[in-house]
Coordinates of C-alpha atoms in Angstrom, one line a residue:
M347 CA 98.8 159.2 116.1
I348 CA 100.6 162.1 114.0
S349 CA 100.9 161.4 110.3
A350 CA 103.9 161.9 108.5
L351 CA 105.2 165.8 108.9
V352 CA 107.5 168.0 107.0
V353 CA 110.9 167.2 108.3
A354 CA 113.1 169.9 106.5
T355 CA 116.2 168.8 107.9
L356 CA 120.1 169.6 107.6
V357 CA 121.7 165.9 107.1
L358 CA 125.2 166.1 108.2
A359 CA 127.6 163.3 106.9
Q360 CA 128.6 160.2 108.6
T361 CA 132.0 159.6 107.7
P362 CA 135.1 160.4 108.9
S363 CA 135.3 163.3 106.7
A364 CA 132.3 165.6 107.4
G365 CA 132.1 166.8 103.7
L366 CA 131.8 163.3 101.9
P367 CA 128.6 161.8 100.9
A368 CA 127.0 159.2 103.9
G369 CA 128.2 155.9 103.8
V370 CA 131.2 156.0 101.6
A371 CA 134.9 157.2 102.9
E372 CA 136.7 158.6 99.3
E373 CA 139.8 160.5 100.1
P374 CA 142.4 161.4 97.7
D375 CA 145.8 159.7 97.8
L376 CA 148.2 162.7 99.2
S377 CA 151.3 160.3 99.2
S378 CA 152.9 162.3 96.5
V379 CA 152.2 165.8 98.2
K380 CA 154.4 167.2 100.4
G381 CA 155.5 170.6 102.4
E382 CA 153.5 173.3 101.5
A383 CA 151.0 171.8 99.0
K384 CA 150.4 169.4 101.7
A385 CA 149.5 172.0 104.1
R386 CA 147.1 173.7 101.8
I387 CA 145.3 170.7 101.0
Q388 CA 144.6 170.2 105.1
N389 CA 143.5 174.0 104.7
L390 CA 141.0 173.3 101.8
D391 CA 139.8 169.9 103.7
Q392 CA 139.1 172.2 106.6
Y393 CA 137.5 175.2 104.7
L394 CA 135.2 172.7 102.6
D395 CA 134.5 171.0 106.3
D396 CA 133.3 174.6 107.5
W397 CA 131.3 175.7 104.4
D398 CA 133.7 178.2 103.9
L399 CA 133.7 178.2 100.1
E400 CA 135.3 181.7 99.2
A401 CA 138.5 180.7 101.5
A402 CA 138.3 177.0 99.9
K403 CA 138.7 178.8 96.5
G404 CA 141.6 181.1 97.4
E405 CA 143.3 178.0 98.9
L406 CA 143.1 175.7 95.9
A407 CA 144.4 178.6 93.5
A408 CA 147.5 178.7 95.8
L409 CA 147.5 175.2 95.8
E410 CA 147.2 175.3 92.2
K411 CA 150.5 177.2 91.6
L412 CA 152.2 174.6 93.9
A413 CA 150.8 171.3 92.7
P414 CA 151.5 169.8 89.1
A415 CA 148.5 170.2 86.8
D416 CA 147.8 166.2 86.7
I417 CA 148.3 165.2 90.1
E418 CA 145.0 163.6 91.3
P419 CA 144.3 165.5 94.7
L420 CA 144.4 168.6 92.8
A421 CA 141.9 167.4 90.3
Y422 CA 139.7 166.1 93.4
Y423 CA 139.8 169.7 95.0
Q424 CA 138.8 171.4 91.7
G425 CA 135.9 168.6 91.5
R426 CA 134.7 169.5 94.8
I427 CA 134.5 173.0 94.5
A428 CA 133.1 172.7 91.2
F429 CA 130.4 170.3 92.7
E430 CA 129.6 172.9 95.2
E431 CA 129.6 176.0 92.9
G432 CA 127.0 174.0 90.7
R433 CA 129.5 173.0 88.0
Y434 CA 128.0 169.8 87.8
E435 CA 129.7 168.2 84.7
D436 CA 132.8 169.6 85.4
A437 CA 132.9 168.0 88.8
S438 CA 132.2 164.5 87.8
K439 CA 134.9 164.9 85.0
L440 CA 137.4 166.2 87.6
L441 CA 136.5 163.6 90.4
E442 CA 136.9 160.8 87.9
K443 CA 140.2 161.9 86.9
A444 CA 140.9 162.0 90.8
G445 CA 140.6 158.4 90.4
L446 CA 137.2 158.6 92.2
T447 CA 134.6 155.7 91.1
D448 CA 131.3 155.7 90.2
K449 CA 129.4 154.0 92.8
P450 CA 126.4 154.6 94.8
N451 CA 126.5 157.5 97.2
S452 CA 130.1 158.6 96.0
W453 CA 130.8 161.8 94.7
V454 CA 131.0 161.1 91.1
R455 CA 127.7 159.6 91.0
L456 CA 126.4 162.4 93.3
A457 CA 127.8 165.1 90.4
K458 CA 126.2 162.9 87.7
D459 CA 122.9 162.6 89.0
T460 CA 122.4 166.1 90.0
G461 CA 123.7 167.4 86.8
Q462 CA 121.4 165.0 84.9
I463 CA 118.1 166.4 87.1
V464 CA 119.2 170.1 87.1
A465 CA 120.4 169.9 83.7
N466 CA 117.1 171.3 81.9
Y467 CA 116.1 173.8 84.7
E468 CA 115.3 177.2 84.1
K469 CA 117.4 180.0 86.7
A470 CA 115.8 183.1 88.4
E471 CA 118.2 185.3 90.6
S472 CA 117.6 187.9 93.4
E473 CA 120.3 189.8 95.3
H474 CA 121.1 187.3 97.1
F475 CA 120.1 184.0 95.9
I476 CA 119.9 181.6 92.6
F477 CA 116.9 179.9 92.3
L478 CA 117.0 176.7 89.9
Y479 CA 113.6 174.8 89.0
P480 CA 112.2 172.5 86.3
K481 CA 110.5 173.9 83.4
G482 CA 106.7 174.6 83.2
R483 CA 104.8 175.2 86.3
D484 CA 107.4 175.6 88.9
A485 CA 107.6 179.0 87.4
V486 CA 104.9 180.0 89.7
L487 CA 107.2 179.5 92.6
V488 CA 109.7 181.8 91.7
P489 CA 108.6 185.6 93.0
W490 CA 107.4 183.8 96.2
A491 CA 110.3 182.0 97.1
L492 CA 113.0 184.5 96.3
E493 CA 110.9 187.4 98.4
T494 CA 110.7 184.9 101.2
L495 CA 114.3 183.9 101.3
E496 CA 115.6 188.0 100.9
S497 CA 113.3 188.5 104.1
A498 CA 114.7 185.9 105.8
R499 CA 118.2 187.0 105.1
A500 CA 117.3 190.2 106.4
A501 CA 115.8 189.1 109.6
L502 CA 118.3 186.4 110.3
E503 CA 121.0 188.9 110.0
K504 CA 119.6 190.9 112.5
D505 CA 119.0 187.8 115.1
L506 CA 122.5 186.0 114.3
G507 CA 124.6 188.9 113.4
Y508 CA 125.3 187.0 110.3
A509 CA 124.6 186.7 106.0
P510 CA 126.5 184.6 103.7
P511 CA 128.5 186.3 101.1
G512 CA 127.9 185.9 97.4
K513 CA 124.4 184.3 96.2
V514 CA 122.9 181.2 97.6
R515 CA 121.8 178.2 95.7
V516 CA 118.4 176.7 95.5
E517 CA 117.4 173.9 93.5
V518 CA 114.1 172.5 93.6
V519 CA 113.7 168.6 92.9
S520 CA 110.2 167.1 91.5
S521 CA 109.8 163.9 93.8
G522 CA 111.3 162.4 96.9
S523 CA 113.3 159.5 94.4
E524 CA 114.9 163.2 92.9
L525 CA 115.8 164.4 96.5
A526 CA 117.6 161.1 97.4
K527 CA 119.6 161.2 94.4
V528 CA 120.8 164.8 95.3
S529 CA 121.3 164.3 98.9
T530 CA 122.5 161.0 99.6
L531 CA 119.5 160.4 101.8
T532 CA 117.8 157.0 101.1
K533 CA 114.2 156.8 99.6
E534 CA 113.2 154.8 103.0
A535 CA 114.4 157.4 105.4
I536 CA 112.4 159.9 103.3
K537 CA 109.7 158.3 103.0
T538 CA 109.4 157.4 106.8
T539 CA 110.1 160.8 108.2
G540 CA 108.5 162.6 105.5
T541 CA 111.8 164.7 104.5
I542 CA 110.9 167.4 102.0
A543 CA 114.0 169.6 101.9
I544 CA 117.8 169.4 102.9
C545 CA 120.6 171.8 103.4
K546 CA 123.8 170.2 102.6
F547 CA 126.8 171.1 100.2
N548 CA 126.4 174.8 100.8
K549 CA 122.9 175.0 99.1
L550 CA 119.5 174.2 99.7
M551 CA 117.7 171.6 98.2
V552 CA 113.7 171.5 98.2
T553 CA 111.2 169.2 96.9
S554 CA 108.0 171.0 94.8
P555 CA 104.8 171.6 96.4
R556 CA 103.1 169.8 93.2
A557 CA 105.0 166.2 94.5
L558 CA 102.3 166.3 97.3
V559 CA 98.5 166.0 96.8
L560 CA 97.9 169.0 99.2
G561 CA 101.1 170.8 98.7
Y562 CA 103.0 171.5 102.0
D563 CA 104.1 174.9 103.8
W564 CA 106.7 175.1 101.3
L565 CA 107.6 178.8 102.0
D566 CA 108.5 178.5 105.8
T567 CA 110.4 175.3 104.5
L568 CA 112.8 177.4 102.3
A569 CA 113.4 179.4 105.2
H570 CA 113.8 176.8 107.8
E571 CA 116.6 175.3 105.1
Y572 CA 118.1 178.8 104.9
V573 CA 118.4 178.8 108.9
H574 CA 120.8 176.0 108.7
L575 CA 122.7 177.3 105.9
V576 CA 123.4 180.5 108.0
V577 CA 124.1 178.7 111.0
S578 CA 126.5 176.5 109.3
K579 CA 128.4 179.2 107.9
K580 CA 128.0 181.2 111.2
S581 CA 129.5 178.5 113.3
R582 CA 131.9 176.9 111.0
N583 CA 130.0 173.8 110.9
T584 CA 130.5 173.1 114.6
V585 CA 126.6 172.9 115.9
P586 CA 125.4 169.5 116.4
I587 CA 122.0 168.3 115.1
W588 CA 119.8 169.2 118.1
M589 CA 121.1 172.8 118.1
H590 CA 121.0 173.0 114.6
E591 CA 117.2 171.6 114.2
G592 CA 116.1 173.9 117.2
L593 CA 117.3 177.1 115.7
A594 CA 116.0 176.0 112.0
K595 CA 112.6 175.4 113.9
Y596 CA 112.3 178.2 116.1
L597 CA 113.6 180.8 113.4
E598 CA 111.9 179.5 110.2
S599 CA 108.8 181.9 110.9
R600 CA 111.0 184.8 111.2
W601 CA 110.7 185.8 107.3
R602 CA 106.9 186.4 108.0
G603 CA 107.1 187.8 111.7
P604 CA 108.7 186.7 115.2
A605 CA 110.6 183.9 116.3
G606 CA 108.4 180.9 117.5
G607 CA 105.5 181.2 115.1
A608 CA 106.0 177.3 113.5
M609 CA 104.7 175.2 116.7
T610 CA 101.0 174.0 115.6
P611 CA 98.4 172.5 118.3
P612 CA 98.7 168.8 116.6
T613 CA 102.5 169.1 117.5
L614 CA 101.8 170.6 121.0
A615 CA 99.4 167.7 121.5
L616 CA 101.8 164.8 120.8
L617 CA 104.9 166.7 122.6
G618 CA 102.4 166.9 125.5
M619 CA 101.8 163.1 125.2
R620 CA 105.3 162.1 125.3
V621 CA 106.1 164.4 127.9
K622 CA 103.4 162.8 130.2
K623 CA 104.6 159.5 129.2
N624 CA 108.5 160.2 129.5
T625 CA 109.3 159.0 126.3
L626 CA 111.2 162.2 124.7
V627 CA 113.9 161.5 122.4
P628 CA 117.2 162.3 124.0
F629 CA 119.5 164.9 122.3
E630 CA 122.3 162.3 121.4
K631 CA 119.5 159.9 119.6
M632 CA 119.0 163.0 117.1
H633 CA 122.2 162.8 115.4
P634 CA 123.5 162.2 112.7
S635 CA 119.9 163.3 111.3
M636 CA 116.5 163.9 112.2
A637 CA 115.3 162.3 109.1
L638 CA 117.0 158.6 110.2
L639 CA 114.6 158.6 113.5
P640 CA 112.6 155.5 113.5
T641 CA 109.2 157.3 113.1
A642 CA 107.9 160.4 111.9
E643 CA 106.3 160.6 115.4
D644 CA 109.7 160.8 117.1
A645 CA 111.0 163.4 114.4
A646 CA 107.9 165.6 115.1
T647 CA 108.2 164.8 118.8
A648 CA 112.3 165.9 118.5
F649 CA 111.6 168.9 116.5
A650 CA 109.4 170.1 119.4
E651 CA 111.7 169.5 122.0
V652 CA 114.7 171.5 120.2
F653 CA 112.4 174.2 119.5
F654 CA 111.4 175.0 123.2
A655 CA 115.2 174.5 124.1
L656 CA 116.1 177.2 121.5
K657 CA 113.2 179.4 122.7
L658 CA 114.2 179.3 126.0
I659 CA 117.7 180.3 125.0
D660 CA 116.6 183.1 123.1
T661 CA 114.0 184.6 126.0
E662 CA 116.2 184.0 129.1
G663 CA 120.1 184.1 127.7
G664 CA 119.7 188.1 127.7
P665 CA 120.6 190.3 124.5
Q666 CA 121.8 188.4 121.0
A667 CA 121.6 185.3 122.7
L668 CA 121.5 183.4 119.9
E669 CA 124.2 185.4 117.9
R670 CA 126.5 184.8 120.8
L671 CA 125.7 181.1 121.4
L672 CA 127.0 180.6 117.5
D673 CA 129.9 182.6 118.4
E674 CA 130.8 180.7 121.0
M675 CA 130.5 177.6 119.1
S676 CA 132.7 179.5 116.0
K677 CA 135.6 179.2 118.7
G678 CA 135.3 175.4 119.0
V679 CA 133.5 175.5 122.1
S680 CA 131.1 172.3 122.6
D681 CA 127.4 172.8 122.7
R682 CA 127.2 172.8 126.4
A683 CA 129.7 174.7 127.2
A684 CA 128.3 177.4 124.7
V685 CA 124.8 176.9 126.4
E686 CA 126.2 177.5 130.0
H687 CA 128.1 180.7 128.6
V688 CA 125.0 182.2 127.2
M689 CA 122.4 181.1 130.1
K690 CA 124.9 181.6 133.1
R691 CA 124.2 178.3 134.4
K692 CA 125.4 174.6 134.4
W693 CA 124.0 172.2 131.5
P694 CA 122.2 170.4 134.1
A695 CA 120.6 173.1 135.3
F696 CA 119.6 174.2 131.9
E697 CA 118.0 170.6 131.2
A698 CA 115.9 171.0 134.5
S699 CA 114.8 174.6 133.3
W700 CA 114.1 173.1 129.9
M701 CA 111.9 170.5 131.1
A702 CA 110.4 172.9 133.6
S703 CA 109.5 175.2 130.6
L704 CA 108.0 172.0 128.6
K705 CA 105.9 170.8 131.6
K706 CA 104.3 174.7 131.7
Q707 CA 103.2 174.5 128.3
P708 CA 99.5 174.7 127.8
F709 CA 99.5 171.2 125.8
P710 CA 96.2 170.2 124.6
K711 CA 94.4 167.7 126.7
E712 CA 94.3 165.1 123.9
L713 CA 96.0 164.4 120.7
I714 CA 94.6 166.5 117.6
P715 CA 94.2 165.0 114.4
P716 CA 97.0 166.4 111.8
S717 CA 96.1 169.0 109.5
S718 CA 95.7 168.2 106.1
F719 CA 98.9 169.9 105.0
E720 CA 100.4 167.4 107.3
K721 CA 99.3 164.4 105.7
K722 CA 102.1 163.6 103.1
E723 CA 101.1 162.3 99.9
L724 CA 104.6 162.2 97.7
T725 CA 104.1 161.4 94.1
E726 CA 106.9 159.7 91.9
N727 CA 105.7 161.2 88.6
K728 CA 108.1 164.0 88.2
N729 CA 105.7 165.3 85.0
A730 CA 102.4 164.8 87.4
E731 CA 99.6 167.6 87.2
P732 CA 97.9 169.2 90.2
K733 CA 94.7 166.7 90.8
K734 CA 91.5 168.6 90.5
K735 CA 89.7 169.5 93.2
A736 CA 87.4 167.1 94.6
R737 CA 83.8 167.5 94.9
E738 CA 83.1 169.5 97.8
V739 CA 80.0 167.5 98.4
S740 CA 81.8 164.1 99.9
F741 CA 80.9 161.7 102.5
G742 CA 84.2 160.3 102.8
D743 CA 85.7 163.3 104.7
F744 CA 84.4 162.6 108.5
A745 CA 86.4 159.1 108.8
E746 CA 88.5 160.8 111.5
V747 CA 85.5 162.1 113.6
T748 CA 85.6 159.5 116.4
E749 CA 82.3 161.3 118.2
N750 CA 79.5 159.3 116.6
D751 CA 76.7 161.8 117.1
A752 CA 78.6 164.5 115.7
R753 CA 79.6 162.3 112.8
R754 CA 76.4 161.2 112.0
D755 CA 75.2 164.9 112.2
A756 CA 78.1 165.7 109.6
H757 CA 77.0 162.8 107.2
L758 CA 73.7 164.5 107.1
G759 CA 74.5 167.5 107.0
E760 CA 76.0 166.6 103.6
L761 CA 73.2 164.7 102.5
F762 CA 71.6 167.9 102.9
R763 CA 74.2 169.8 101.1
E764 CA 74.0 167.3 98.4
R765 CA 70.0 167.8 97.8
Q766 CA 70.8 171.6 97.9
R767 CA 68.8 171.7 101.1
M768 CA 71.2 174.3 102.7
K769 CA 69.2 175.6 105.8
A770 CA 69.0 171.9 107.0
A771 CA 72.3 171.0 106.1
A772 CA 73.6 173.9 108.5
E773 CA 71.4 173.3 111.3
A774 CA 73.0 169.7 111.1
Y775 CA 76.5 171.0 110.5
A776 CA 75.8 173.4 113.6
R777 CA 75.0 170.1 116.0
A778 CA 78.3 168.3 114.8
H779 CA 80.2 171.4 115.2
K780 CA 79.4 172.1 118.9
V781 CA 80.1 168.8 119.7
V782 CA 83.5 168.7 118.2
G783 CA 84.4 172.3 118.1
D784 CA 87.5 172.8 115.8
K785 CA 89.0 169.7 116.6
Y786 CA 88.7 168.4 113.1
E787 CA 88.9 170.6 109.7
S788 CA 86.8 168.8 107.9
V789 CA 83.6 169.4 110.0
S790 CA 84.5 172.7 110.1
N791 CA 84.8 173.6 106.4
K792 CA 82.1 171.9 105.4
Y793 CA 79.9 173.8 107.7
A794 CA 81.5 177.1 106.6
L795 CA 81.1 176.2 102.9
T796 CA 77.3 175.6 104.0
L797 CA 77.2 179.1 105.7
L798 CA 78.9 180.7 102.8
E799 CA 76.2 179.1 100.5
L800 CA 73.2 180.9 102.7
E801 CA 75.3 184.4 102.6
R802 CA 75.7 184.3 106.3
Y803 CA 79.5 185.8 105.5
D804 CA 80.2 186.6 109.4
D805 CA 79.1 183.5 110.7
A806 CA 81.0 181.4 108.1
A807 CA 84.4 183.3 108.4
K808 CA 84.2 183.0 112.5
V809 CA 83.8 179.1 112.0
L810 CA 86.9 179.0 109.8
E811 CA 89.1 181.8 111.7
S812 CA 88.7 179.5 114.8
S813 CA 89.5 176.3 112.9
L814 CA 92.6 178.3 111.9
V815 CA 93.8 178.8 115.1
M816 CA 93.9 175.1 115.9
H817 CA 95.0 173.8 112.7
P818 CA 97.4 176.6 111.3
G819 CA 98.3 176.7 107.7
V820 CA 95.6 174.7 106.1
S821 CA 95.7 175.5 102.4
A822 CA 91.8 174.5 101.7
T823 CA 90.7 176.2 105.0
N824 CA 92.4 179.4 103.7
V825 CA 90.8 179.2 100.7
H826 CA 87.7 178.6 101.9
L827 CA 88.3 181.8 104.1
G828 CA 89.4 183.8 101.2
R829 CA 85.8 182.9 99.2
I830 CA 83.9 183.8 102.0
Y831 CA 85.9 187.5 102.2
L832 CA 85.8 187.9 98.6
R833 CA 82.2 187.5 98.8
A834 CA 81.7 190.0 101.4
E835 CA 84.3 192.4 99.5
K836 CA 86.7 192.4 102.3
W837 CA 89.4 192.7 100.0
D838 CA 92.3 193.0 102.6
A839 CA 91.1 189.9 104.5
A840 CA 90.7 188.1 101.1
K841 CA 94.3 188.6 100.1
T842 CA 95.8 187.7 103.7
A843 CA 93.6 184.2 103.1
Y844 CA 94.6 183.6 100.1
L845 CA 98.4 184.6 100.5
A846 CA 98.1 182.1 103.4
A847 CA 97.1 179.5 100.8
N848 CA 99.7 180.4 98.3
A849 CA 102.4 179.4 101.1
V850 CA 101.1 176.0 101.4
N851 CA 99.2 174.8 97.8
P852 CA 100.7 177.3 95.1
F853 CA 99.6 175.4 92.1
D854 CA 95.7 175.7 92.9
P855 CA 94.7 178.1 90.1
E856 CA 91.8 179.6 92.7
I857 CA 94.5 181.0 94.6
H858 CA 95.8 183.4 92.1
V859 CA 92.5 184.1 90.8
A860 CA 91.3 185.4 93.7
L861 CA 94.6 187.2 94.4
F862 CA 94.1 188.8 90.9
V863 CA 90.5 189.9 92.2
A864 CA 91.6 191.3 95.4
A865 CA 94.8 192.8 94.1
T866 CA 92.5 194.6 91.4
E867 CA 90.2 196.1 94.0
L868 CA 93.1 197.0 96.3
K869 CA 95.3 198.9 93.6
D870 CA 97.8 196.7 94.2
V871 CA 99.4 196.9 91.1
K872 CA 102.3 194.8 91.7
L873 CA 100.5 191.8 93.0
A874 CA 97.5 192.2 90.3
A875 CA 100.5 191.8 87.7
R876 CA 102.0 188.8 89.3
E877 CA 99.2 186.7 89.8
K878 CA 97.8 187.5 86.2
E879 CA 100.9 185.9 85.3
A880 CA 100.5 183.1 87.3
V881 CA 96.8 182.3 86.3
K882 CA 98.1 182.5 82.8
L883 CA 100.8 180.0 83.4
L884 CA 98.7 177.2 85.5
L885 CA 95.6 177.9 82.9
S886 CA 97.1 178.4 79.6
L887 CA 95.1 181.5 79.5
D888 CA 95.7 184.7 77.4
D889 CA 95.3 188.1 79.2
A890 CA 91.7 188.7 78.3
K891 CA 90.6 185.3 78.9
V892 CA 92.2 185.5 82.6
T893 CA 90.7 189.1 83.1
E894 CA 87.0 187.1 82.1
L895 CA 87.7 184.2 84.3
A896 CA 88.4 186.4 87.4
R897 CA 85.0 188.9 86.6
R898 CA 82.9 185.4 86.6
F899 CA 84.7 184.0 89.6
S900 CA 84.2 187.2 91.6
G901 CA 81.1 188.5 89.8
I902 CA 83.0 192.1 89.6
K903 CA 82.2 193.5 85.9
D904 CA 84.9 196.2 86.2
L905 CA 87.8 193.8 86.1
A906 CA 87.8 194.4 82.4
N907 CA 89.0 197.8 82.6
V908 CA 92.0 197.0 84.5
D909 CA 95.1 198.1 82.6
L910 CA 98.0 196.7 84.5
N911 CA 100.4 197.7 81.9
A912 CA 99.9 201.2 82.4
G913 CA 100.9 200.7 86.1
A914 CA 97.6 202.0 87.4
V915 CA 94.2 200.2 88.2
E916 CA 91.1 202.2 86.9
K917 CA 87.6 201.3 87.9
S918 CA 84.7 202.8 86.3
S919 CA 82.5 205.0 88.2
D920 CA 79.3 202.7 88.1
T921 CA 80.8 199.6 89.8
K922 CA 77.9 197.0 89.7
K923 CA 78.2 193.9 91.7
T924 CA 76.4 190.5 90.9
D925 CA 76.0 188.1 93.4
A926 CA 77.6 185.2 91.4
G927 CA 78.7 181.6 93.1
T928 CA 82.1 180.5 93.7

């Protein structure tokens, strides 16, 4: 069965007032407020529920002119807006002034906990985003995160006809416990469903890839959460959770290409099994959050279901179908009525066509073992350092292989690899791979690494390229593919492979050393400079040692002649290569 998947999800509040933290109904005492001031407060509530912070601030300014400065309701709304602007110390003081108590899931506790977590954070900004992150190694995330978010913003503005005003706040947390504190989700819910990021309170909250042993698809996750923000603001927070998650899952790949690029064969296999067994998750059970579904398998199934529902609307609903869908919702139209309007068919007919489209999908015939980046192992140590890479000769990697002959041959291949008998190892792995094909990334990777040692670069690359079709986004596979291309001096292909690995596990120093090499060869000065800084950060090296490390890693002797400060990459005319190992 599928393991805990990344569930990057919007969490809607569960209280009568949609803006409150889950489980606590805290509201100011309005008994002393009358007339225009009371009307202003009602408007304030609505704007906050709509995630329209600019309008809420305007309404608060008008209220401050009407109401005495010391009344509790005024302090409450000043505190709420301070919280949504990221002024957490001010927020906690104002909310306590408003008479709110410091207890679990209260606004006061939320402001204090969030303020303590981000108190010593570093900050980086782009044109439309503010990115806050823990000091230290998480700085390696900054340029990639901001580029991804800006790209997502541009793409979604085209698709949905909307971009949020001002700068969107993004906060990185170091563990599941911290995510629970800043989001009001319980640690149990986060652990059960593998929730890794949340859009709430007019901001994005994302767990550092450093908190997971193998990383996760963190750039897609950032884009996923940004979709939630855009949908919430454009629709005035009227979209139900099934549609929210469908849009986010369907559009999360827009920062890097067309919509619909986020579905993986293991998830499709799971959905196919649930379709066959007639055990799909009803739309109604997805409320109030995917993160509250009973199991990770239910969450993965639900994400796949709503992905195809929104894909159907986008492909059959006519021009700008998704934009028109949200426009209808922003007018207060129900989700079913909005779908009927865009699709020009009644809801039962839409459900029938959606189910028919599901049954037509080319589902894998059997469940596929989840990819390594889907195997989540959260750490609660916020200062944890990335684990050193395990030995690439290991006999424990084939426990998931259920085919006895293939498992035996894979173990035999590993025995030969340990004894440096690479030709015999390749023959044993070839037999195992012939039986299981691309089903197991462990078999594919060990086979390809053996072929790499034999300098059979094309054969090794074909094995891993095929594996990535079945298990897209696996950092280790992309790293190994990048090594092959680097050794074969296929610089563009190496760059592409290592960039894909970086989108999952950006704390692996090899990725950045290799990207520095590839960028240097391609005369990509911007990328080379960025990667040099990443290597310096992750390995505590100076400029000269970074260049020497890259030279030794790649066998390219002329990297010492790279002058990034001069704005150009110069190579000596008598370049020589060595056949250095990786």
